[in-house]
Short mmCIF file of C-alpha atoms in Angstrom, two decimals:
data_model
loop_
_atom_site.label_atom_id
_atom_site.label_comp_id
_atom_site.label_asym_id
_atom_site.label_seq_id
_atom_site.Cartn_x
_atom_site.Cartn_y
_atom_site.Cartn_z
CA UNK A 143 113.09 104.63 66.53
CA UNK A 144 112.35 101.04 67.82
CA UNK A 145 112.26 99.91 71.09
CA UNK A 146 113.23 97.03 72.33
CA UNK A 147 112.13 94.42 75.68
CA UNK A 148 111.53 91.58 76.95
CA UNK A 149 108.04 91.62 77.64
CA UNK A 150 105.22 93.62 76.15
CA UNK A 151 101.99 93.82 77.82
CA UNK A 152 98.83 95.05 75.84
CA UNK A 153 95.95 95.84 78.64
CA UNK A 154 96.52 97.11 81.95
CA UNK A 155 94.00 95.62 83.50
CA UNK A 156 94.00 93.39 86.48
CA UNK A 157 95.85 90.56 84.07
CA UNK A 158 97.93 92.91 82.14
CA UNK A 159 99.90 95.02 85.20
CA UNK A 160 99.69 92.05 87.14
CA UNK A 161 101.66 90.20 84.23
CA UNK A 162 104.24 93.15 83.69
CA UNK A 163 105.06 93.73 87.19
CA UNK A 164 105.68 89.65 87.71
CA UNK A 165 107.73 89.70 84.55
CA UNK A 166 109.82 92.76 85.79
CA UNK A 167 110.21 91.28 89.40
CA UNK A 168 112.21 88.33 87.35
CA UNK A 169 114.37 90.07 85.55
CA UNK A 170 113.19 90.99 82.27
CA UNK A 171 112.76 94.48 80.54
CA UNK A 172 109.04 95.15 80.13
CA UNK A 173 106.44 97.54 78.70
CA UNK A 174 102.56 98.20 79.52
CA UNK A 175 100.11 99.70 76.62
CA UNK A 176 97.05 100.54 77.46
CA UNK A 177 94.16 102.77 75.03
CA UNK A 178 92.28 104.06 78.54
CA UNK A 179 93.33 104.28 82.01
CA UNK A 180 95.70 101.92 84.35
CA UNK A 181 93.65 99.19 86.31
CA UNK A 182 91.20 98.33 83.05
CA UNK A 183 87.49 97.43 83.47
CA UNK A 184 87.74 96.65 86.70
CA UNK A 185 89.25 98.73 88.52
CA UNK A 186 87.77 101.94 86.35
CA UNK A 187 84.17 100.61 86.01
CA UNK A 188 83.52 97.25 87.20
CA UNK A 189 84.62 95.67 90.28
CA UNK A 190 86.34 98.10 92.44
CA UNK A 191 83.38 100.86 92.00
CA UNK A 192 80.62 98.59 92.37
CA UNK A 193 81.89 97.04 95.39
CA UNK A 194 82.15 100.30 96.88
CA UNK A 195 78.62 101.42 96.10
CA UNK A 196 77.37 97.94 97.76
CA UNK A 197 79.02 98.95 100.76
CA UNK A 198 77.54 102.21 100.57
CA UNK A 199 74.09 100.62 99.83
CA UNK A 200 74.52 97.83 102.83
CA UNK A 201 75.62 101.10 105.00
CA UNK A 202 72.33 102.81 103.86
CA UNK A 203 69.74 99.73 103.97
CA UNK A 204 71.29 99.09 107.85
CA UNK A 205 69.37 102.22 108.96
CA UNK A 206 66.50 99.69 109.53
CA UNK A 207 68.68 98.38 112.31
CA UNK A 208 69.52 101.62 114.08
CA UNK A 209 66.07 102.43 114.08
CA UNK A 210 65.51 99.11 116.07
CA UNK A 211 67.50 100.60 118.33
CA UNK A 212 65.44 103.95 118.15
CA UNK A 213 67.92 105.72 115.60
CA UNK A 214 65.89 107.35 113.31
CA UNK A 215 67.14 108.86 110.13
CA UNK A 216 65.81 111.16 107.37
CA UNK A 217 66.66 108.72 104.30
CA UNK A 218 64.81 111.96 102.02
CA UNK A 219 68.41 113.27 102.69
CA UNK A 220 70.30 111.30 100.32
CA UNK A 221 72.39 112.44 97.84
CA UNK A 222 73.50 109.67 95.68
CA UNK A 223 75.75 112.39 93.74
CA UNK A 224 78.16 111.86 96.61
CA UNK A 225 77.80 107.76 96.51
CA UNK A 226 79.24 108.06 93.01
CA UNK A 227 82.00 110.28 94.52
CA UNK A 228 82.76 108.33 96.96
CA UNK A 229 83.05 105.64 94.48
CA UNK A 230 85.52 107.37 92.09
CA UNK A 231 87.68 108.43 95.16
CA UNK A 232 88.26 104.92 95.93
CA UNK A 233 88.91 104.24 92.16
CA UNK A 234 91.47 107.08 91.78
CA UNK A 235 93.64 106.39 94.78
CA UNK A 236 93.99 102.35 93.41
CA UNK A 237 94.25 103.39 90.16
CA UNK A 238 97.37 105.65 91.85
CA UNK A 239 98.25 102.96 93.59
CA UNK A 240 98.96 100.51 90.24
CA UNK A 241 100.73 103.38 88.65
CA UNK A 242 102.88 103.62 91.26
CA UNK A 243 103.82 99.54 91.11
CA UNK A 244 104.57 99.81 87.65
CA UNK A 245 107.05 102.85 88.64
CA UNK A 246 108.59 101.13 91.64
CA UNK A 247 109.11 97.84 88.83
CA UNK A 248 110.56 99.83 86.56
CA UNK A 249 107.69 98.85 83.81
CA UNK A 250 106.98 101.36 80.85
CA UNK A 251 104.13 102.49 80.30
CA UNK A 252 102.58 103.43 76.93
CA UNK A 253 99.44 105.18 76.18
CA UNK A 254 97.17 104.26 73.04
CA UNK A 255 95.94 101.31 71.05
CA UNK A 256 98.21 98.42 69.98
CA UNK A 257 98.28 96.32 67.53
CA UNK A 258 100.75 93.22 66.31
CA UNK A 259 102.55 93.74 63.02
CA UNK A 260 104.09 89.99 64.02
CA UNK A 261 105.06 88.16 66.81
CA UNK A 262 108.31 89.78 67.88
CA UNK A 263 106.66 93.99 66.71
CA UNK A 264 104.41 95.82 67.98
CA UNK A 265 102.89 99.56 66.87
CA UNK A 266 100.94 101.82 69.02
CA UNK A 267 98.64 104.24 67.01
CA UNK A 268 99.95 104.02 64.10
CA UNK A 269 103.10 105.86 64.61
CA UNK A 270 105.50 104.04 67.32
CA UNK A 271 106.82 100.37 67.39
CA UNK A 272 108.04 98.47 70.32
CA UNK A 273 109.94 95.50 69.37
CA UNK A 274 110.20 92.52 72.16
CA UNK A 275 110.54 88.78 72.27
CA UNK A 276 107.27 87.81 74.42
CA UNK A 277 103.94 89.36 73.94
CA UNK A 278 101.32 88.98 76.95
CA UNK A 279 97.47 89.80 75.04
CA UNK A 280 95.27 91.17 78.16
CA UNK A 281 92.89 93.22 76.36
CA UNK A 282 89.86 92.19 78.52
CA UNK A 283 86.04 92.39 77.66
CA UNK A 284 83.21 94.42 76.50
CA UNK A 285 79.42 94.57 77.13
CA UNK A 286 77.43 92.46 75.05
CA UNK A 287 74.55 94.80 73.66
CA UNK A 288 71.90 93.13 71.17
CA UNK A 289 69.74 94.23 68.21
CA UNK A 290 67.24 96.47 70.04
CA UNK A 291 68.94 96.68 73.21
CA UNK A 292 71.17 100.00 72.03
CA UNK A 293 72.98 101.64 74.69
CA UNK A 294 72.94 105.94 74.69
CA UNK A 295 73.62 105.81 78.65
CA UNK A 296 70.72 108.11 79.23
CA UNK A 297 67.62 105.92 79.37
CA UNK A 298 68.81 102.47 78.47
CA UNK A 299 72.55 101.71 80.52
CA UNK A 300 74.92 99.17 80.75
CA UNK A 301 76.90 98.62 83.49
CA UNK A 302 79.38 101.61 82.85
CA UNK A 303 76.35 104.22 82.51
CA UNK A 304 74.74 102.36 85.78
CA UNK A 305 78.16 103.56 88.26
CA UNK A 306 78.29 106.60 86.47
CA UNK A 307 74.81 107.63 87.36
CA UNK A 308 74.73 111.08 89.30
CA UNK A 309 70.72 110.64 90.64
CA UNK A 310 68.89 107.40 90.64
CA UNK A 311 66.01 107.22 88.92
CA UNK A 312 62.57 106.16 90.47
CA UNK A 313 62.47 102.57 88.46
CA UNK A 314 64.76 100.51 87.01
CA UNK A 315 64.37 97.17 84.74
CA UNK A 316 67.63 95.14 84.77
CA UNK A 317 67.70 93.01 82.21
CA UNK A 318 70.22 90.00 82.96
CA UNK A 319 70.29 88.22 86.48
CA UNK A 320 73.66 86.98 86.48
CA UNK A 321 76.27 88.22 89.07
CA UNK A 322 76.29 91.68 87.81
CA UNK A 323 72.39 92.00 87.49
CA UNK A 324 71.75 90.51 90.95
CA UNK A 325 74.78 93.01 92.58
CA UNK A 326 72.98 96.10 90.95
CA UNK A 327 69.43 94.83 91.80
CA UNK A 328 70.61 95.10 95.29
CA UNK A 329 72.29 98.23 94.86
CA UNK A 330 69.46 100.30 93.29
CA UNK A 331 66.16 98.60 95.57
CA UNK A 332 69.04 99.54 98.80
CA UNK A 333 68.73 102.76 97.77
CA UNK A 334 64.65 102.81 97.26
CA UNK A 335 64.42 102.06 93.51
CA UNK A 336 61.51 99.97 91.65
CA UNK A 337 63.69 97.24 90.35
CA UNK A 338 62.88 94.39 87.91
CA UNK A 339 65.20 91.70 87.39
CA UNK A 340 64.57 89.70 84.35
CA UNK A 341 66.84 86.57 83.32
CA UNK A 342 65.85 84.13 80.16
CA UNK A 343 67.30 81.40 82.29
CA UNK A 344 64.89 79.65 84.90
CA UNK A 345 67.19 80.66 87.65
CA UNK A 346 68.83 83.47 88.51
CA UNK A 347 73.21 82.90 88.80
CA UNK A 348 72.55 80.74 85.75
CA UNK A 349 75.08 77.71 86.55
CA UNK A 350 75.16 78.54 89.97
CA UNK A 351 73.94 75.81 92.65
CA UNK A 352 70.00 75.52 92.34
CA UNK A 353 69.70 75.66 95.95
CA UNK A 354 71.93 78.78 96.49
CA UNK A 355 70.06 80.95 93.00
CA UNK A 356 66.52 79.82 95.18
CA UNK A 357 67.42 81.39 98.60
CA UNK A 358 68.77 84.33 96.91
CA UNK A 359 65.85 85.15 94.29
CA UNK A 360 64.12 84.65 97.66
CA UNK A 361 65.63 87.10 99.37
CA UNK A 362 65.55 89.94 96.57
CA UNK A 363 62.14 89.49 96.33
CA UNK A 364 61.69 90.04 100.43
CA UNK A 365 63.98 93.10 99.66
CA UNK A 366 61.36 94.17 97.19
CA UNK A 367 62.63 92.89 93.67
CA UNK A 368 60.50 91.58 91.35
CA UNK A 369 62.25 89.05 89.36
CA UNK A 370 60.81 86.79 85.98
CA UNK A 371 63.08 83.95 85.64
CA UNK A 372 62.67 81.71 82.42
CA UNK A 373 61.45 85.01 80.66
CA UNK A 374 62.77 86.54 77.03
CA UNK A 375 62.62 90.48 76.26
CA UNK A 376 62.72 90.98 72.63
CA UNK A 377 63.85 95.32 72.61
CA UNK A 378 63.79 97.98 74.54
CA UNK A 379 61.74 100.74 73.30
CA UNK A 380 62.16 104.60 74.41
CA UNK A 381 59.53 106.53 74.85
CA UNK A 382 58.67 110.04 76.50
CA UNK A 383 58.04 108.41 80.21
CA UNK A 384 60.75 105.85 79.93
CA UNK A 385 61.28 102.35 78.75
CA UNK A 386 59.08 99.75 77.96
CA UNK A 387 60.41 96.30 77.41
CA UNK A 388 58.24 93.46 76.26
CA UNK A 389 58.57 90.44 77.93
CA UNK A 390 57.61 86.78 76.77
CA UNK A 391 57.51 83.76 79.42
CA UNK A 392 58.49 80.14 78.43
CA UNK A 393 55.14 79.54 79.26
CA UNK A 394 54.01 81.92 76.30
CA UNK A 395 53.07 84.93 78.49
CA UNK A 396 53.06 88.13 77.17
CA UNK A 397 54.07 91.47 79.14
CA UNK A 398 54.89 95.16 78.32
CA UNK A 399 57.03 96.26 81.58
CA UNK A 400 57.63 100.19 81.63
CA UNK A 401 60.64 102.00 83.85
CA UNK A 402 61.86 105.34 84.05
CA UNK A 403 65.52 103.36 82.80
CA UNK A 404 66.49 99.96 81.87
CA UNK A 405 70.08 98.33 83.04
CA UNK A 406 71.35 96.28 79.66
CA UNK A 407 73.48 93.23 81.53
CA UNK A 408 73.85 90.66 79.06
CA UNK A 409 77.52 89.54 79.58
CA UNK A 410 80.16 90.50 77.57
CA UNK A 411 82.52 89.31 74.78
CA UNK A 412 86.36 89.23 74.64
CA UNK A 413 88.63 92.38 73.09
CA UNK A 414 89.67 90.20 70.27
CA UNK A 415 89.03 92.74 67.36
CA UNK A 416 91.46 95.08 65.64
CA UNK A 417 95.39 93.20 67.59
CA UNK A 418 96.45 92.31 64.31
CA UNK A 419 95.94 88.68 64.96
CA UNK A 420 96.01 87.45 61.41
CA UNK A 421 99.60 88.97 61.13
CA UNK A 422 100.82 85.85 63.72
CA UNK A 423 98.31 83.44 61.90
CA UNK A 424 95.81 83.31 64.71
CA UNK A 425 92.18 83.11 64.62
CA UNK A 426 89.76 83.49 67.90
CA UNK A 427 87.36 81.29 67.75
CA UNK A 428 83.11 81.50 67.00
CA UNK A 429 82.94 83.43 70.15
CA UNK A 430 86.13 85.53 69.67
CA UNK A 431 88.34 83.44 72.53
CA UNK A 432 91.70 82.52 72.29
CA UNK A 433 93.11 79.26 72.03
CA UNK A 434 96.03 78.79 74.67
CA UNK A 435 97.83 76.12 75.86
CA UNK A 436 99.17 75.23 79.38
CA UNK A 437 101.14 78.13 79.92
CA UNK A 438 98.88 80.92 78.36
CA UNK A 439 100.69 80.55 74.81
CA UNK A 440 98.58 81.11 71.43
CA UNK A 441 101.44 80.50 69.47
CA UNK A 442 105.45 80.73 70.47
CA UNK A 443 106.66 83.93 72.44
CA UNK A 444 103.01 85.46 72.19
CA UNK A 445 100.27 84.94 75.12
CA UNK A 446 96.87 85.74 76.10
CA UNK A 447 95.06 86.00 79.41
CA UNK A 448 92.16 87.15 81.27
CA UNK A 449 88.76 87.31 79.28
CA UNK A 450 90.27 87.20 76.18
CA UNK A 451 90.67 83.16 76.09
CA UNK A 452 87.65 80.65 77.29
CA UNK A 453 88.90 80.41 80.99
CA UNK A 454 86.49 82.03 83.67
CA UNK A 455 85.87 85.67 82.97
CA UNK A 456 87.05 87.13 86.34
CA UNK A 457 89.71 89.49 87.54
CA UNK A 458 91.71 87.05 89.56
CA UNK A 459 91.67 84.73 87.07
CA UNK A 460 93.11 86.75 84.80
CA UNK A 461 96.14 87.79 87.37
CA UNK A 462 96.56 84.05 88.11
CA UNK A 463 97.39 83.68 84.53
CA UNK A 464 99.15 87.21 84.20
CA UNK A 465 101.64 85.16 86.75
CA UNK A 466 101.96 81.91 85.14
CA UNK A 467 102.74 83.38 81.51
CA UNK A 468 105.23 86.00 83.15
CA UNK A 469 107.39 82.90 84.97
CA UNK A 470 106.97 80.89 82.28
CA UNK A 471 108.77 83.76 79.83
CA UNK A 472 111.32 84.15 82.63
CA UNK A 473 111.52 80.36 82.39
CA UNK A 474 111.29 80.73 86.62
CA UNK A 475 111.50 77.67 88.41
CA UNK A 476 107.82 77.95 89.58
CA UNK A 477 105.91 75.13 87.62
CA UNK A 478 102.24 76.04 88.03
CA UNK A 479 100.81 76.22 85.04
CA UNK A 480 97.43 77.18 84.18
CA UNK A 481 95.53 73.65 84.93
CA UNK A 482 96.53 73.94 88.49
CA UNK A 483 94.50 76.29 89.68
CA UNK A 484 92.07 77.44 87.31
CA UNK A 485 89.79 74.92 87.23
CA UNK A 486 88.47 75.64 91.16
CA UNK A 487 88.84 78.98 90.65
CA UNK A 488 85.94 80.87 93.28
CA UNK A 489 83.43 82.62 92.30
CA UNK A 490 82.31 86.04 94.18
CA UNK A 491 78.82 87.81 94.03
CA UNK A 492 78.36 90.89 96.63
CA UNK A 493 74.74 91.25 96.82
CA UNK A 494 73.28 90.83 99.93
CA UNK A 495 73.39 87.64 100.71
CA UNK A 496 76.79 87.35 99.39
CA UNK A 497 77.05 84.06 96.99
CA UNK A 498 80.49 81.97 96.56
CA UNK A 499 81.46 78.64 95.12
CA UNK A 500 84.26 77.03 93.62
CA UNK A 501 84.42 73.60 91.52
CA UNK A 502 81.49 71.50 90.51
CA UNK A 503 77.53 72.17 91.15
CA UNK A 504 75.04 69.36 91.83
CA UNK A 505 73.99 69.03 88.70
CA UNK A 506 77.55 68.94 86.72
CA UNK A 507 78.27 66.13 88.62
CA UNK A 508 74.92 64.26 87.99
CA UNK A 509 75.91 65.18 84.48
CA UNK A 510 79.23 64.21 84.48
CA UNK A 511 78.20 60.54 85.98
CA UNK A 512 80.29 61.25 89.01
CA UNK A 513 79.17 60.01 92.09
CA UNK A 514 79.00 62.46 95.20
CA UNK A 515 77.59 63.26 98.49
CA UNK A 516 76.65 66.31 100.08
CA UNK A 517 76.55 67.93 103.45
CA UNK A 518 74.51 71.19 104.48
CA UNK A 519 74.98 73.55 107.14
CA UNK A 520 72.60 76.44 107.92
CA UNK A 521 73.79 80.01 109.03
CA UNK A 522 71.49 79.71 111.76
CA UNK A 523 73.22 76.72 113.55
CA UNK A 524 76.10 79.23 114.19
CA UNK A 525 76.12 81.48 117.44
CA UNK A 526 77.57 84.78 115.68
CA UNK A 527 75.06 84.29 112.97
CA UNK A 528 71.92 84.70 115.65
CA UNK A 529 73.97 87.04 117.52
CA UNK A 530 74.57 89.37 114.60
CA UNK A 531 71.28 88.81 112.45
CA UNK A 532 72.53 87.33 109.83
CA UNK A 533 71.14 83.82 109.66
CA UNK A 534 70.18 83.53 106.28
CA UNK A 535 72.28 81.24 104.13
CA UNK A 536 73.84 77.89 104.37
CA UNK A 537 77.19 75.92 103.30
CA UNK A 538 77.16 73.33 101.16
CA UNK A 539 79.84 70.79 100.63
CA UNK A 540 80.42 68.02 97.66
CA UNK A 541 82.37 65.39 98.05
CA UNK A 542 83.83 61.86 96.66
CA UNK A 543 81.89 59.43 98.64
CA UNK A 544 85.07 57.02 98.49
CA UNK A 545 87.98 59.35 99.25
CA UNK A 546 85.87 62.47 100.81
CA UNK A 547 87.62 64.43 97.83
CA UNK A 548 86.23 68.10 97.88
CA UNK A 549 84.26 68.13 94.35
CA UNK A 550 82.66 71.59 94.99
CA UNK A 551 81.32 73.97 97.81
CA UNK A 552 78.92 76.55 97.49
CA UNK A 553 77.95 79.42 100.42
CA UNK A 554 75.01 81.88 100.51
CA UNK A 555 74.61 84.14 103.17
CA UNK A 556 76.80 86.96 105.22
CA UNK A 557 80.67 87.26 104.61
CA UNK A 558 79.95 84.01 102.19
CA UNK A 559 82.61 85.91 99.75
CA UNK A 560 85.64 85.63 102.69
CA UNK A 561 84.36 82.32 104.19
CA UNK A 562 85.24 80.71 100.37
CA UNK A 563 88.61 81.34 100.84
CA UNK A 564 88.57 78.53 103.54
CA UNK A 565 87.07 75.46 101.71
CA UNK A 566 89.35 76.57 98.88
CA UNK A 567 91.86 75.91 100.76
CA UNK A 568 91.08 72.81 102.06
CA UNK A 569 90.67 71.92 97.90
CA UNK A 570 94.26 72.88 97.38
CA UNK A 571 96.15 71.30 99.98
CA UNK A 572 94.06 68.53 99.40
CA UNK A 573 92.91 68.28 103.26
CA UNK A 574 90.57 65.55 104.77
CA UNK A 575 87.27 66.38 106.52
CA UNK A 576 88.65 65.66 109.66
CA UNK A 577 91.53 67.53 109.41
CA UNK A 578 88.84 70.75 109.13
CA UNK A 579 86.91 69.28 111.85
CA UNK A 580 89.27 68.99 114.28
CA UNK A 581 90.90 72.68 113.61
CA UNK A 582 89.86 75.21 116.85
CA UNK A 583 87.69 77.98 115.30
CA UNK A 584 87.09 80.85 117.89
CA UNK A 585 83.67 80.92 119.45
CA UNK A 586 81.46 83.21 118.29
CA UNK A 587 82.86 83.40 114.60
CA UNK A 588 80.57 82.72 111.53
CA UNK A 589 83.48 80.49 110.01
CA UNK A 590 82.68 78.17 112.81
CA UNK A 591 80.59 77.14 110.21
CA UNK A 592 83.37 75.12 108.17
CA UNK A 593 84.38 72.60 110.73
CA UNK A 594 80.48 72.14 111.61
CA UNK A 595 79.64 71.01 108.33
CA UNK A 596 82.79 68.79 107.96
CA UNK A 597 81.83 67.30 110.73
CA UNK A 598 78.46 66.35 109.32
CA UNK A 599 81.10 64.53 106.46
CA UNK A 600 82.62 62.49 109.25
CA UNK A 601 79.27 61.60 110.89
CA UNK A 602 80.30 63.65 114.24
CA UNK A 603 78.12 67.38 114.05
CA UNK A 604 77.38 68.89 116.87
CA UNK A 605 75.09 71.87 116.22
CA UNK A 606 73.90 70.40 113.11
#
C-alpha cells in the first residue's frame, strides 16, 4: 500500500527534522526517513558530543587554576570511560528531545534507506513506497578517507572512532588541522595526550583569517601541540607499537612520525550515492554536490539541503535551508530565500581559544579587488578579560571604507563563538558603526569589546 504526503524528508539530521517540522507547522502532511538514528551526524557523532567533551576537557585543564588557588587534584584519577558517558547522556536526551518534536508536529517517521523511483515516489528498503508531491534531500556527509589512510577504528580513527573512544591513548597524530582537527587537538593534549597536528595547508583553519590561524597555532603549541603546517603525509602504516605516518614538508623534508593512534580528519564528502538520482535526471557534480537554485530546488517539487549541495557544510546552515525549502513548498508568505542569509553565514570552532567569523577574510577581499579597512581590538583592552584571565584573542572588523559596510569580522579568544552572534547582527540589520558604538554594554562584560572596536571605525576608542 502507498502512502501519500505532502512533504517527504530523507535525513533526519539537523536539516532534515528541521525541514519536516517547519513544513508540518504550515500545514502540510509530512514524513521523515532516516537509515540510523534521529538528529544525524551531528547530533549522534559530531557536534553535540564533541562539544560536550570540550567542556569536559576545559573543566579538566582548569584544575591549573584551582591549584593557583591551592586546590590540588589527583588528575591520575581520571576515567575518561565516564567523559564518553557523559557525552552519550547528553546525546540521548536531545536525540529524545527531536523525537519528541516530530511527535508533537505530527511528522512520520520512517526507519531505513530511501531511495527516489521519481520525483513524486519514494521506496524505503526495497519493500515500502511513500508517494508525495515535494521531496526535501538532507542526507548529509561522510568522512573523507584516502588510499592508505583506511579506517578499522582501532589504531587509525576518524572522527566517529575518536568520541567513541573508551581510554585515551598515550599519543595521538591528527592528521587534518581544520576545525575538527584543531577541536580534538585540544580535546586529547586537555586530557594529557602527545598530540601532533599535521595540515598540508601552511596554516592551520585553512581559509580562516591569517591573523586569527597564527594566534591559535600559537596557542596549541603553548598547550603542548606540535603542529607541521605546509606538510603532506603520504599513508599511515600499522605496526605492533602503533602508527607511523611519513611526513614530507613543502620544503622537501622528510619525517617518519610514530603514535600509539592516528585521528584521520580529512573533511568529508556529500551523501549523494545510491538516492536514485538518475531516476529525476539529476547528476551531482565532480565533487558529488547538488545543484540548487534560490529556494533549495534541484529540479521541480524535489530539494536538497545541508552538505549535500556546495553551500557551507555546517549544521545551521543546513536548518536555515531546511526552513526556506519547507515555506517555499507551503508557498508561505516568508520570502527569504537562500541568498539572504547564507552567504555571512558564521563560522564556530570550540577549541580553546574559541575561533568565529562570518563573511569575507583579508585576503578574499584583496583578491576580489575590493577595497576595505580594518579595525583591531585586543581581549586585553577589556576589564572582564584581565579580570577573568582570558586575554588572549582579539576582534577584528572589515569594512567598506566609503559606506563603513561590514565586509567580514573575525574573533579569537574566550566566548569568541557567542560574541559572533553580535557583529552578525549588526551585518543583517545593516547597522552603522556608530550605532554599535553608542549602544550601553554593561561594565565588566567581554562583549564590551564590540562597541570598543567600532569605535576605533569612527575614530573615537577609548581603551584602544
Amino acid at each position: 500500500m502507498k502512502i501519500e504526503y505532502d512533504v517527504v524528508v530523507i535525513g533526519g539530521g539537523p536539516g532534515g527534522y528541521v525541514a519536516a517540522v517547519r513544513a508540518a507547522q504550515l500545514g502540510c502532511s509530512v514524513a521523515l526517513v532516516e537509515k540510523s538514528e534521529l538528529g544525524g551526524v551531528c547530533l549522534n557523532w559530531g557536534c553535540v558530543p564533541s562539544k560536550n567533551i570540550i567542556h569536559q576537557a576545559s573543566l579538566f585543564r582548569s584544575l591549573d587554576e584551582m591549584e593557583a588557588i591551592g586546590v590540588t587534584i589527583d588528575r591520575a584519577q581520571l576515567d575518561y570511560a565516564k567523559v564518553k558517558a557523559n557525552s552519550r547522556a547528553v546525546v540521548e536526551q536531545l536525540r529524545s528531545g527531536v523525537s519528541g518534536l516530530l511527535k508533537k508536529n505530527k511528522v512520520d517517521v520512517y526507519s531505513g534507506s530511501a531511495r527516489l523511483l521519481s520525483a513524486r515516489t519514494i521506496q524505503i528498503d526495497s519493500a515500502q513506497e511513500l508517494q508525495t508531491n515535494n521531496i526535501i534531500l538532507a542526507t548529509g556527509s561522510s568522512p573523507i578517507i584516502p588510499l592508505g589512510f583506511e579506517v578499522n577504528e582501532i589504531d587509525v580513527l576518524s572522527s566517529t572512532g575518536a568520541l567513541d573512544l573508551d581510554a585515551l591513548p598515550k599519543s595521538m597524530i591528527i592528521l587534518g588541522g581544520g576545525a575538527i582537527g584543531v577541536e580534538f587537538a585540544y580535546i586529547l593534549r586537555s586530557f594529557g595526550v602527545d598530540v601532533t597536528l599535521i595540515e598540508a595547508a601552511s596554516q592551520l583553519l585553512p581559509g580562516a583569517d591569517e591573523d586569527v590561524a597564527k594566534l591559535l597555532s600559537q596557542s596549541l603549541q603553548e598547550q603542548g601541540v606540535s603542529i607541521h603546517v605546509a606538510t603532506r603525509a603520504s599513508a599511515v602504516i600499522r605496526s605492533d607499537s602503533g602508527v607511523v605516518v611519513s611526513l614530507e614538508s613543502q620544503a622537501g623534508v622528510h619525517e617518519d612520525l610514530m603514535a600509539e593512534k592516528a585521528l584521520v580528519v580529512f573533511g568529508r564528502r556529500p551523501n549523494t550515492k545510491n538516492l536514485g538520482l538518475e531516476n529525476i535526471g539529476v547528476s551531482p557534480d565532480k565533487t558529488g554536490h547538488l545543484a540548487v537554485d534560490e529556494y533549495g530546488q534541484i529540479c521541480p517539487g524535489v530539494y536538497a539541503i545541508g552538505d549535500i549541495t556546495a553551500s557551507a557544510a555546517l549544521a545551521h546552515v543546513a536548518s536555515y535551508e531546511g526552513e526556506v525549502a519547507a515555506e517555499h513548498i507551503a508557498a508561505a508568505s516568508n520570502e527569504q530565500n537562500l541568498k539572504t542569509a547564507e552567504a555571512s553565514a558564521p563560522l564556530a570552532v570550540y577549541c580553546e581559544p574559541q575561533v568565529a567569523s562570518f563573511g569575507h577574510s583579508e585576503a578574499t577581499l584583496a583578491d576580489l579587488g575590493i577595497p576595505f579597512e580594518k579595525r583591531v581590538f585586543n581581549y586585553l583592552g577589556a576589564g572582564k578579560s584581565v579580570a577573568i584571565g582570558k586575554t588572549k584573542g582579539f576582534v577584528k572588523v572589515l569594512f567598506d571604507p566609503q559606506t563603513q559596510e561590514l565586509l567580514g569580522a573575525h574573533i579569537i579568544g574566550y566566548n569568541a563563538t557567542e560574541l559572533i552572534h553580535e557583529l552578525h547582527l549588526v551585518k543583517t540589520a545593516e547597522l552603522l558603526p556608530e550605532d554599535v558604538a553608542s549602544m550601553i554594554h554593561a561594565h565588566p562584560t567581554i562583549s564590551e569589546i564590540i562597541p570598543e572596536v567600532f569605535r576605533s571605525v569612527i575614530d573615537r576608542p577609548i581603551h584602544g
